[in-house]
Amino acid sequence: MTETVNLLAVFPDLEPASDAVEQLRTLGVTDDHMNVISGVPVTEPMLGRPHAWTNVPRIALGGAVLGMSGAFFLIFIVPYLYPYPIQVGPQAYVPGPPSFVILFEITMLGTLLSTFLGVWLESFFPNYRRLPYVPEISDGKIVVFFTCPEASQDKFTKTMTALGAEKVTIAEARQL
Amino acid sequence: MAEKNKSQAAHAHDDQHTQEHFREKHLMLDPLPRGQMNDMVMEAMTSKPTWKYWLTVIILGSIVLYGLGYSWYRLIVEGLGIAGVNRPSYWGIFLVNTVFWIGISHAGTFISAILRVFKAEFRRPFTRIAELMTTFGLVQAGFSIFMHMGRAWLSYWLMPYPNERLLWPNFHSPLSWDLLAITTYLLSSTMYLFLPLIPDLAMARDKSTGWRKTFYRILAIGFRGTEGEWTHLRHAMNIFAYAIIPVMFSVHTIVSWDFAAATRPGWNSTIYGPYFIIGALHSGMGAAAVVLAVVRGTMKNMTYFIRGEHFDAIGKLMLIISMGWAYFYFNDYIVQWYGGDKWTKALLHFHEAGPLGWMWLSMLIVNIAIPWAVLWNSKWRSNPWIISIVGILINVGMWFERYLIVPVSLSINRMPFTWRLYIPAVEVYLSLGTLALFILFYVIASKLIPFIPVWEVQEGQLAHKLSKFGRETVVTVSELE
């Protein structure tokens, strides 16, 4: 089994970083074995990277369904749980328009809470473990993080440097 | 040949001059290295507080302690009898403030969500300042409702669960819709504030030491800026931007139904929903202009991020919203006036010529006449001081409007023997307390939360450039998202 090493190449800009991604692919590093870390959102097409999958919209949809179910319970079941049903004016026990208000608010609450929760679940937040990172990312540098065979470390370092990397180091897990 | 060279040199000089002009005017065309922008924001936040800062904190803190602490304590111990609310005005300043603060909170969502959806680029540096207004404003609205309840410690009775008599709250009343709408809005707007803040908290974590490092490390929840993290965040912010807009609209519409669903003269109006929303935006945008001017004037390095162009854009929105408010107000007014109902006529006359007629007239002057007279001029509306004075006046006008709607309208009903003018008592101190707390929240937040979303500013700067169309230089924006 080939020994591997994780490297971090720090680029000053988007162009050399996207060139590096392409070059890494040429050198045999698959997309699964690289990641780009940046201080601004850089979309996949800009880097020539495959579309990143996210379940956030599905989780949001799930939350909407849950919220709607809760609202249905409050609207349709609760009025019949009263030992002595309460008549409000000429309104039915389950009045149409007010029920729509409750349905809307609780569905939206479910959607938004689950969207928020979705980011946490998908990104494994909160995460206070030691992780590969360099603080320069906050200052606008773009880091290409990849795994390569240990024997080829020098070759990869030279290639990244030739493409404009300011620094290529072994990715050390550090306390953020 | 020499003439051609001379002409080329003149064009180059003109181009340079044009570029300098654009850089000076537009933040998006005046990029600085990201590290420098980070340092500027961190310096604004972490610089040692001056004596003026501490004096402000002490004054505001004292008002909060007296207004919200001592006065509320008295209200709880002695009961609602020490407030001015009495027959027929059972709803007093507490509910005026509730409507007012919910209105203020609307600007945050309007600026952040609606302008994000429509990709209005000028929003970028001040979305967070506006979002904070939503959360801080809603807290004051919540406090005002609890004060109005009297027995605030029993407020959990509003929650949908069965009580000891196995009775569930029923949802036939707009007041119970209020609870759901305000809770949904408060939670949503706080989450919407937090999501785009995460990358800036990570930046603050990387730039801090000591207790701040620990503080931001906890809040940044381990964000690094990987492709996956940005993708999840971008999708979530997109969902929020679209979904929070109807929630925002629903909140103030439901608040308006608290009034419109009653059959009282002056309240029973089908236009109250949109009228309340436009009123909320009117006061909210005015407040946003004031907050922005204060932040620019008092915090370090903010003149780079917040410029005349931003006040100009907010001023345009304020002008349009003022026109919209005038339209809805007149719509509401003319139909009630035309209806010919005896009691409604008496109420309208009471508004205009009663003891608080000056309030009605001032409301029209500061909500319509002054914004129209000032904000049409781009030079005036780009001036932070002028626009913030207009913003303060609009807020005074909008508070008057709510005062006229709530206790003044309640003074006149279909039983003349109960007519009585509402005179506030302890409510005044409690109101000052909420206002002071709102400002105090900002003062404290200015030292803890990066007010400028640096990553959003940088993203905008990457997308903007100057292009030549023939001889004209124009600003072009690429769609990066």
XYZ file of C-alpha atoms in Angstrom:
657
model
C 0.000 0.000 0.000
C 1.376 3.421 -0.988
C 2.068 5.839 1.872
C 0.301 9.153 1.353
C 0.783 12.667 2.637
C -1.631 15.618 2.920
C -0.314 18.878 1.503
C -1.570 22.452 1.649
C -0.655 24.790 -1.198
C -1.338 28.464 -0.470
C -2.162 30.579 -3.533
C -2.538 34.343 -3.656
C -5.373 34.280 -6.159
C -8.096 32.281 -7.846
C -6.389 31.818 -11.232
C -3.310 29.916 -10.037
C -5.477 27.913 -7.637
C -7.732 26.749 -10.475
C -4.627 25.929 -12.566
C -3.320 23.920 -9.633
C -6.566 21.935 -9.422
C -6.272 21.073 -13.094
C -2.602 20.165 -12.769
C -3.271 17.959 -9.759
C -5.814 16.049 -11.780
C -3.231 15.573 -14.535
C -0.831 14.236 -11.913
C -3.353 11.639 -10.856
C -4.971 13.226 -7.818
C -8.697 12.560 -7.993
C -11.304 15.169 -7.043
C -12.134 13.162 -3.930
C -8.610 13.716 -2.693
C -8.531 17.479 -2.960
C -10.413 20.388 -1.457
C -10.221 24.131 -1.840
C -10.402 26.335 1.234
C -11.085 30.038 0.790
C -12.203 33.161 2.638
C -14.806 34.028 -0.001
C -17.283 31.682 -1.625
C -15.627 30.330 -4.756
C -18.022 28.357 -6.926
C -17.156 24.969 -8.395
C -17.169 26.140 -12.049
C -14.597 28.839 -11.217
C -12.216 26.160 -9.987
C -13.172 23.538 -12.527
C -14.342 21.322 -9.681
C -17.296 18.923 -9.745
C -20.574 20.154 -8.322
C -20.536 19.910 -4.527
C -23.539 18.040 -3.203
C -25.609 19.502 -0.408
C -28.616 18.132 1.412
C -29.595 21.492 2.884
C -32.612 21.972 0.535
C -33.849 18.435 1.287
C -33.455 18.943 5.017
C -35.353 22.237 4.633
C -38.129 20.401 2.826
C -38.225 17.793 5.577
C -38.535 20.576 8.140
C -41.370 22.119 6.158
C -43.233 18.789 6.175
C -42.643 18.383 9.909
C -43.762 21.951 10.564
C -46.860 21.429 8.476
C -47.659 18.216 10.356
C -47.346 20.065 13.674
C -49.620 22.775 12.348
C -52.177 20.180 11.201
C -52.149 18.702 14.689
C -52.802 22.096 16.278
C -55.451 23.006 13.720
C -57.413 19.798 13.243
C -56.785 17.635 16.312
C -56.469 20.090 19.188
C -59.988 21.621 18.953
C -61.445 18.143 19.461
C -59.240 17.479 22.500
C -61.239 19.972 24.566
C -63.467 18.252 27.119
C -65.927 21.094 26.532
C -65.575 22.393 22.953
C -65.318 26.174 22.828
C -67.434 28.031 20.322
C -65.863 31.330 19.240
C -68.519 33.584 17.731
C -70.057 32.043 14.631
C -66.750 30.329 13.729
C -66.439 26.579 13.256
C -64.199 24.582 15.601
C -61.714 24.452 12.738
C -62.122 27.816 11.026
C -60.634 28.173 7.530
C -58.761 31.506 7.349
C -57.282 31.481 10.891
C -56.153 27.892 10.323
C -54.298 29.029 7.231
C -52.371 31.576 9.315
C -51.274 28.897 11.780
C -50.427 26.513 8.947
C -48.276 29.148 7.241
C -46.372 30.290 10.333
C -45.527 26.839 11.674
C -44.583 25.502 8.232
C -42.228 28.436 7.724
C -40.789 27.977 11.197
C -40.124 24.312 10.424
C -38.537 25.193 7.075
C -36.204 27.836 8.456
C -35.209 25.943 11.599
C -34.357 22.864 9.570
C -32.433 24.912 6.988
C -30.309 26.274 9.808
C -29.941 22.833 11.311
C -29.068 21.496 7.846
C -25.965 23.680 7.663
C -24.840 22.360 11.030
C -25.478 18.733 10.111
C -23.953 18.921 6.649
C -20.862 20.836 7.750
C -20.446 18.820 10.987
C -20.762 21.996 13.065
C -19.829 22.649 15.786
C -16.423 21.168 15.216
C -13.717 22.098 17.706
C -11.306 19.318 16.766
C -7.867 20.001 15.307
C -8.149 20.431 11.522
C -5.795 21.224 8.632
C -5.900 24.991 8.229
C -3.786 28.109 7.778
C -4.978 31.498 9.075
C -3.890 33.184 5.808
C -7.180 31.907 4.353
C -8.992 34.676 6.216
C -6.708 37.191 4.513
C -7.874 36.161 1.069
C -5.444 33.378 0.231
C -6.800 30.314 -1.504
C -5.591 26.989 -0.230
C -5.613 23.798 -2.263
C -5.577 20.864 0.119
C -4.717 17.497 -1.438
C -3.449 14.001 -0.760
C -0.543 12.623 -2.775
C 1.894 9.679 -2.562
C 4.609 10.418 -0.008
C 7.290 9.445 -2.510
C 6.111 12.178 -4.920
C 5.903 14.938 -2.316
C 8.818 16.894 -3.785
C 7.405 16.655 -7.281
C 4.048 17.970 -6.147
C 5.640 20.742 -4.104
C 7.694 21.871 -7.101
C 4.673 21.767 -9.407
C 2.563 23.823 -7.013
C 5.355 26.337 -6.501
C 5.826 26.631 -10.259
C 2.107 27.397 -10.568
C 2.432 30.290 -8.137
C 1.954 28.738 -4.693
C 3.421 31.007 -2.015
C 3.830 28.122 0.353
C 3.437 24.344 0.128
C 3.476 22.546 3.460
C 2.409 19.309 5.034
C -1.150 19.845 6.221
C -0.962 19.781 9.978
C -4.067 19.528 12.015
C -4.217 22.580 14.267
C -6.538 24.080 16.786
C -8.582 26.661 14.932
C 1.592 62.443 -35.366
C 2.352 64.746 -32.474
C -1.302 65.734 -32.362
C -2.351 62.075 -32.284
C 0.008 61.405 -29.371
C -1.310 64.456 -27.607
C -4.887 63.252 -28.068
C -3.994 59.738 -26.800
C -2.322 61.247 -23.745
C -5.419 63.371 -23.100
C -7.648 60.267 -23.339
C -5.380 58.341 -20.972
C -5.539 61.243 -18.525
C -9.321 61.346 -18.805
C -9.535 57.573 -18.220
C -7.370 57.824 -15.144
C -9.468 60.696 -13.856
C -12.685 58.720 -14.491
C -11.299 55.672 -12.706
C -10.276 57.749 -9.696
C -13.728 59.284 -9.637
C -15.356 55.835 -9.653
C -13.009 54.503 -6.960
C -13.755 57.422 -4.708
C -17.482 57.038 -5.192
C -18.020 53.255 -5.176
C -16.776 50.863 -2.534
C -17.082 47.990 -4.985
C -14.603 49.674 -7.354
C -12.146 50.603 -4.637
C -10.801 47.226 -3.532
C -8.208 46.817 -0.824
C -6.348 43.599 -0.048
C -8.550 41.300 2.024
C -6.061 41.277 4.882
C -6.179 45.060 5.095
C -9.985 45.101 5.124
C -9.975 42.466 7.879
C -7.552 44.569 9.905
C -9.726 47.649 9.463
C -12.819 45.824 10.705
C -10.919 44.239 13.584
C -9.419 47.587 14.573
C -12.883 49.168 14.632
C -14.032 46.380 16.906
C -11.065 45.829 19.194
C -9.667 49.346 19.630
C -9.600 50.481 23.247
C -12.911 52.113 24.154
C -12.649 55.857 24.685
C -14.159 57.758 27.646
C -16.996 58.775 25.347
C -17.797 55.112 24.784
C -17.879 54.386 28.509
C -19.934 57.504 29.189
C -22.472 56.354 26.587
C -22.585 52.892 28.170
C -23.074 54.374 31.653
C -25.850 56.737 30.545
C -27.677 54.081 28.538
C -27.133 51.480 31.257
C -28.608 53.830 33.855
C -31.682 54.483 31.721
C -32.092 50.736 31.169
C -31.742 50.048 34.902
C -34.285 52.700 35.835
C -36.617 52.295 32.862
C -36.614 48.562 32.364
C -35.377 47.400 35.743
C -36.915 49.574 38.459
C -40.039 50.712 36.561
C -40.887 47.189 35.425
C -40.323 45.940 38.958
C -42.832 48.559 40.156
C -45.272 47.546 37.435
C -45.058 43.916 38.564
C -45.263 44.635 42.288
C -47.922 47.360 42.199
C -49.829 46.123 39.141
C -51.028 47.689 35.901
C -52.871 50.339 37.937
C -49.733 52.490 37.925
C -49.861 52.583 34.125
C -52.094 55.053 32.314
C -54.192 52.362 30.644
C -57.816 52.484 31.690
C -61.260 52.432 30.144
C -61.633 52.980 27.205
C -57.905 52.950 26.256
C -56.859 49.539 27.486
C -54.072 49.461 24.951
C -51.515 52.154 25.610
C -47.888 52.904 24.868
C -46.870 49.277 25.423
C -48.650 48.287 22.246
C -47.576 51.477 20.464
C -44.021 50.371 21.197
C -44.702 46.791 20.159
C -45.907 47.937 16.741
C -43.082 50.486 16.532
C -40.288 48.005 17.310
C -41.679 45.341 15.018
C -41.721 48.042 12.355
C -38.080 48.899 13.024
C -37.193 45.236 12.748
C -38.561 45.106 9.195
C -35.740 47.131 7.707
C -33.186 44.462 8.558
C -34.955 41.802 6.563
C -35.876 44.229 3.826
C -32.271 45.331 3.348
C -30.732 41.941 3.795
C -33.205 39.555 2.170
C -35.049 41.555 -0.466
C -31.951 43.387 -1.656
C -30.047 40.076 -1.673
C -32.727 38.398 -3.761
C -32.688 41.285 -6.227
C -28.862 41.384 -6.151
C -28.745 45.064 -5.191
C -25.006 45.452 -4.792
C -25.056 48.541 -2.583
C -26.429 46.416 0.260
C -23.164 44.548 0.847
C -21.391 46.593 3.546
C -24.428 47.281 5.725
C -26.530 44.105 5.666
C -25.278 43.070 9.100
C -25.925 46.435 10.706
C -29.492 46.147 9.392
C -29.900 42.495 10.425
C -28.860 43.393 13.961
C -31.646 45.966 13.949
C -34.162 43.185 13.314
C -33.030 41.081 16.247
C -32.520 43.986 18.659
C -35.830 45.569 17.645
C -37.771 42.330 18.108
C -36.357 41.934 21.609
C -37.819 45.361 22.505
C -41.131 44.384 20.880
C -41.193 41.200 22.972
C -40.473 43.150 26.165
C -43.260 45.595 25.336
C -45.763 42.737 24.966
C -44.680 41.234 28.291
C -45.120 44.637 29.972
C -48.593 44.916 28.467
C -49.506 41.495 29.836
C -48.908 42.685 33.379
C -48.210 39.219 34.770
C -45.258 38.617 32.492
C -44.190 35.509 34.376
C -47.322 33.739 33.134
C -46.592 34.458 29.485
C -45.901 30.772 28.890
C -49.676 30.299 29.041
C -49.698 31.512 25.459
C -47.768 28.487 24.296
C -49.832 25.771 22.606
C -50.005 23.136 25.317
C -52.887 21.933 27.495
C -53.245 23.668 30.874
C -54.346 22.054 34.141
C -57.981 22.195 33.005
C -56.961 20.394 29.817
C -57.758 23.457 27.756
C -55.512 24.135 24.797
C -55.132 27.716 23.600
C -57.418 28.190 20.637
C -56.200 29.884 17.506
C -59.252 31.986 16.756
C -57.706 35.179 18.088
C -55.200 37.362 16.162
C -53.293 37.701 19.449
C -52.416 33.994 19.356
C -51.387 34.362 15.712
C -49.140 37.188 16.895
C -47.314 34.872 19.258
C -46.567 32.414 16.461
C -45.655 35.087 13.923
C -43.344 37.060 16.226
C -41.671 33.904 17.557
C -41.129 32.627 14.011
C -39.749 35.984 12.920
C -37.445 36.399 15.935
C -35.991 32.896 15.543
C -35.673 33.193 11.756
C -34.066 36.612 11.800
C -31.578 35.552 14.492
C -30.585 32.496 12.440
C -30.416 34.664 9.334
C -28.131 37.046 11.210
C -25.893 34.203 12.344
C -25.408 32.320 9.062
C -23.559 35.005 7.076
C -21.759 36.003 10.269
C -19.974 32.635 10.581
C -17.181 33.399 8.021
C -16.552 36.767 9.686
C -16.424 35.141 13.108
C -13.849 32.720 11.677
C -11.873 35.721 10.415
C -12.085 37.339 13.868
C -10.940 34.024 15.404
C -7.878 33.970 13.154
C -7.045 37.583 14.002
C -7.585 37.500 17.764
C -5.751 36.471 20.863
C -6.715 35.906 24.495
C -10.370 35.804 25.550
C -11.485 37.073 22.170
C -9.846 34.082 20.479
C -11.834 31.710 22.706
C -15.015 33.733 22.213
C -14.771 33.724 18.413
C -13.567 30.116 18.300
C -16.739 29.035 20.052
C -18.968 31.209 17.849
C -17.219 30.316 14.574
C -18.184 26.664 15.300
C -15.167 25.317 13.393
C -15.728 27.070 10.057
C -12.717 26.893 7.729
C -14.129 27.857 4.342
C -14.028 24.494 2.565
C -15.987 24.029 -0.635
C -18.614 21.990 1.183
C -19.055 24.543 3.964
C -19.510 27.390 1.469
C -21.952 25.316 -0.595
C -24.122 24.488 2.416
C -23.985 28.076 3.624
C -24.830 29.514 0.210
C -27.821 27.227 -0.224
C -29.063 27.948 3.288
C -28.712 31.727 2.839
C -30.583 31.495 -0.424
C -33.444 29.571 1.178
C -33.514 32.034 4.061
C -33.501 35.073 1.766
C -36.599 33.829 -0.046
C -38.437 32.257 2.880
C -37.968 35.057 5.391
C -39.625 37.654 3.134
C -43.171 36.216 3.444
C -42.532 35.682 7.157
C -41.614 39.352 7.493
C -44.747 40.394 5.616
C -46.902 38.070 7.700
C -45.669 39.471 11.025
C -46.776 43.035 10.524
C -49.903 41.987 8.666
C -50.905 39.878 11.647
C -50.084 42.771 13.975
C -52.406 44.925 11.857
C -55.174 42.306 12.229
C -55.035 42.818 16.004
C -56.690 46.118 15.143
C -58.437 45.470 11.838
C -60.274 42.363 13.079
C -62.016 44.496 15.721
C -65.188 46.353 14.781
C -64.030 49.635 16.282
C -64.265 52.928 14.397
C -60.960 53.679 12.700
C -59.605 50.152 13.039
C -61.932 48.037 10.951
C -60.050 48.492 7.684
C -59.190 45.967 4.990
C -56.120 47.967 3.929
C -54.472 47.792 7.349
C -52.188 44.851 6.405
C -50.250 46.532 3.581
C -50.581 49.918 5.318
C -48.815 48.533 8.398
C -46.125 46.909 6.261
C -45.299 50.087 4.382
C -45.302 51.942 7.706
C -42.906 49.365 9.138
C -40.573 49.798 6.193
C -40.854 53.581 6.491
C -39.692 53.652 10.099
C -37.231 50.795 9.565
C -35.441 52.423 6.651
C -35.302 55.707 8.557
C -33.766 53.920 11.537
C -31.299 52.100 9.260
C -30.105 55.453 7.900
C -29.611 56.775 11.434
C -27.734 53.680 12.634
C -25.552 53.718 9.537
C -24.668 57.394 9.998
C -23.832 56.852 13.676
C -21.692 53.775 12.939
C -19.878 55.671 10.180
C -19.330 58.689 12.370
C -18.225 56.937 15.548
C -16.377 53.754 14.570
C -12.873 53.589 13.142
C -12.328 52.937 9.418
C -16.025 52.982 8.606
C -15.719 55.860 6.153
C -14.089 53.398 3.758
C -16.931 50.900 3.959
C -19.933 53.189 4.294
C -20.004 55.946 1.714
C -22.264 58.561 0.235
C -23.490 56.048 -2.363
C -25.008 53.926 0.395
C -26.894 56.831 1.929
C -27.955 57.834 -1.567
C -29.415 54.371 -2.197
C -31.129 54.233 1.208
C -32.436 57.757 0.602
C -34.033 56.686 -2.673
C -35.724 53.772 -0.925
C -36.891 56.096 1.857
C -38.394 58.462 -0.700
C -40.252 55.689 -2.533
C -41.467 54.185 0.741
C -42.620 57.610 1.918
C -44.693 57.930 -1.260
C -46.095 54.446 -0.686
C -46.969 55.291 2.917
C -48.757 58.480 1.802
C -50.714 56.453 -0.763
C -51.852 53.844 1.756
C -52.607 56.416 4.434
C -54.812 58.395 2.046
C -56.538 55.211 0.883
C -57.363 54.287 4.457
C -58.405 57.841 5.296
C -60.670 58.570 2.320
C -62.704 55.365 2.624
C -63.327 55.959 6.327
C -64.166 59.603 5.660
C -66.495 58.689 2.788
C -68.267 55.981 4.751
C -70.107 58.575 6.739
C -70.288 56.526 9.921
C -71.043 58.925 12.757
C -68.455 57.512 15.172
C -65.735 57.213 12.559
C -66.319 60.853 11.621
C -66.068 61.817 15.271
C -62.800 59.890 15.528
C -61.308 61.489 12.413
C -62.264 64.898 13.740
C -60.714 64.007 17.095
C -57.477 62.995 15.341
C -57.279 66.223 13.368
C -58.701 68.829 15.714
C -58.650 67.172 19.127
C -56.107 67.869 21.865
C -53.559 65.744 19.966
C -54.248 67.337 16.583
C -50.681 68.652 16.591
C -49.506 65.038 16.601
C -51.619 64.209 13.547
C -50.312 67.235 11.657
C -46.686 66.585 12.672
C -47.077 62.989 11.512
C -48.027 64.132 8.015
C -45.256 66.740 7.895
C -42.405 64.474 8.989
C -43.604 61.342 7.200
C -44.461 62.951 3.892
C -43.536 66.625 3.466
C -39.984 66.511 4.850
C -38.842 63.302 3.081
C -40.273 64.573 -0.214
C -38.704 67.998 0.225
C -35.260 66.632 1.070
C -34.752 63.218 -0.467
C -35.314 64.163 -4.100
C -31.886 65.795 -4.060
C -29.043 63.291 -4.452
C -26.525 65.605 -2.791
C -28.683 65.989 0.307
C -29.603 62.341 0.582
C -25.932 61.338 0.229
C -25.100 63.411 3.290
C -25.098 61.193 6.418
C -26.190 64.004 8.729
C -29.071 65.202 6.594
C -30.398 61.717 5.941
C -30.089 60.716 9.583
C -32.058 63.816 10.668
C -34.757 62.847 8.154
C -34.579 59.274 9.507
C -35.063 60.448 13.102
C -37.984 62.655 12.074
C -39.630 59.790 10.180
C -39.336 57.614 13.256
C -40.896 60.288 15.428
C -43.674 60.582 12.839
C -44.225 56.847 12.690
C -44.337 56.619 16.482
C -46.972 59.372 16.448
C -48.906 57.406 13.833
C -48.969 54.320 16.065
C -49.933 56.476 19.062
C -52.856 57.871 17.082
C -53.908 54.384 15.996
C -53.712 52.756 19.429
C -54.659 54.875 22.468
C -56.034 57.952 20.669
C -58.359 55.877 18.466
C -59.466 53.931 21.542
C -60.470 57.183 23.234
C -63.409 57.581 20.863
C -65.888 54.723 20.599
C -69.601 54.151 20.206
C -70.293 54.935 23.860
C -69.577 58.657 24.368
C -70.002 58.429 28.144
C -66.763 56.390 28.262
C -64.678 58.789 26.158
C -61.454 59.642 27.883
C -58.035 60.750 26.735
C -55.235 58.367 27.552
C -52.434 59.870 29.633
C -49.376 57.632 29.972
C -47.685 57.212 33.352
C -45.015 54.609 34.120
C -45.096 53.598 30.441
C -42.922 56.602 29.576
C -39.983 55.281 31.634
C -40.439 51.778 30.279
C -40.455 53.146 26.725
C -37.246 55.079 27.343
C -35.814 51.887 28.814
C -36.505 49.898 25.631
C -35.043 52.668 23.460
C -31.916 52.816 25.621
C -31.581 49.024 25.574
C -31.832 48.977 21.776
C -29.003 51.522 21.500
C -27.003 49.796 24.241
C -27.201 46.501 22.338
C -25.607 48.242 19.348
C -22.946 49.907 21.505
C -21.959 46.550 23.038
C -22.225 44.679 19.732
C -19.871 47.194 18.099
C -17.111 45.750 20.284
C -18.010 42.094 19.773
C -19.501 41.545 16.340
C -17.812 42.427 13.033
C -20.279 45.023 11.731
C -19.015 44.761 8.166
C -19.450 41.420 6.353
C -15.950 41.527 4.892
C -16.359 38.400 2.782
C -19.482 39.831 1.158
C -17.688 43.099 0.428
C -14.747 41.231 -1.112
C -17.087 39.057 -3.150
C -18.741 42.199 -4.488
C -15.426 43.817 -5.280
C -14.368 40.748 -7.256
C -17.554 40.976 -9.299
C -17.313 44.681 -10.178
C -15.134 46.276 -12.806
C -15.021 49.251 -15.128
C -15.685 48.598 -18.805
C -15.501 50.833 -21.850
C -18.542 51.164 -24.081
C -17.314 53.342 -26.922
C -15.880 56.371 -25.190
C -17.881 55.942 -22.028
C -16.595 54.152 -18.954
C -19.311 52.265 -17.093
C -19.538 49.959 -14.087
C -20.232 46.317 -14.931
C -21.073 43.521 -12.524
C -20.428 39.832 -13.127
C -22.802 37.312 -11.617
C -20.496 35.186 -9.502
C -23.081 33.417 -7.350
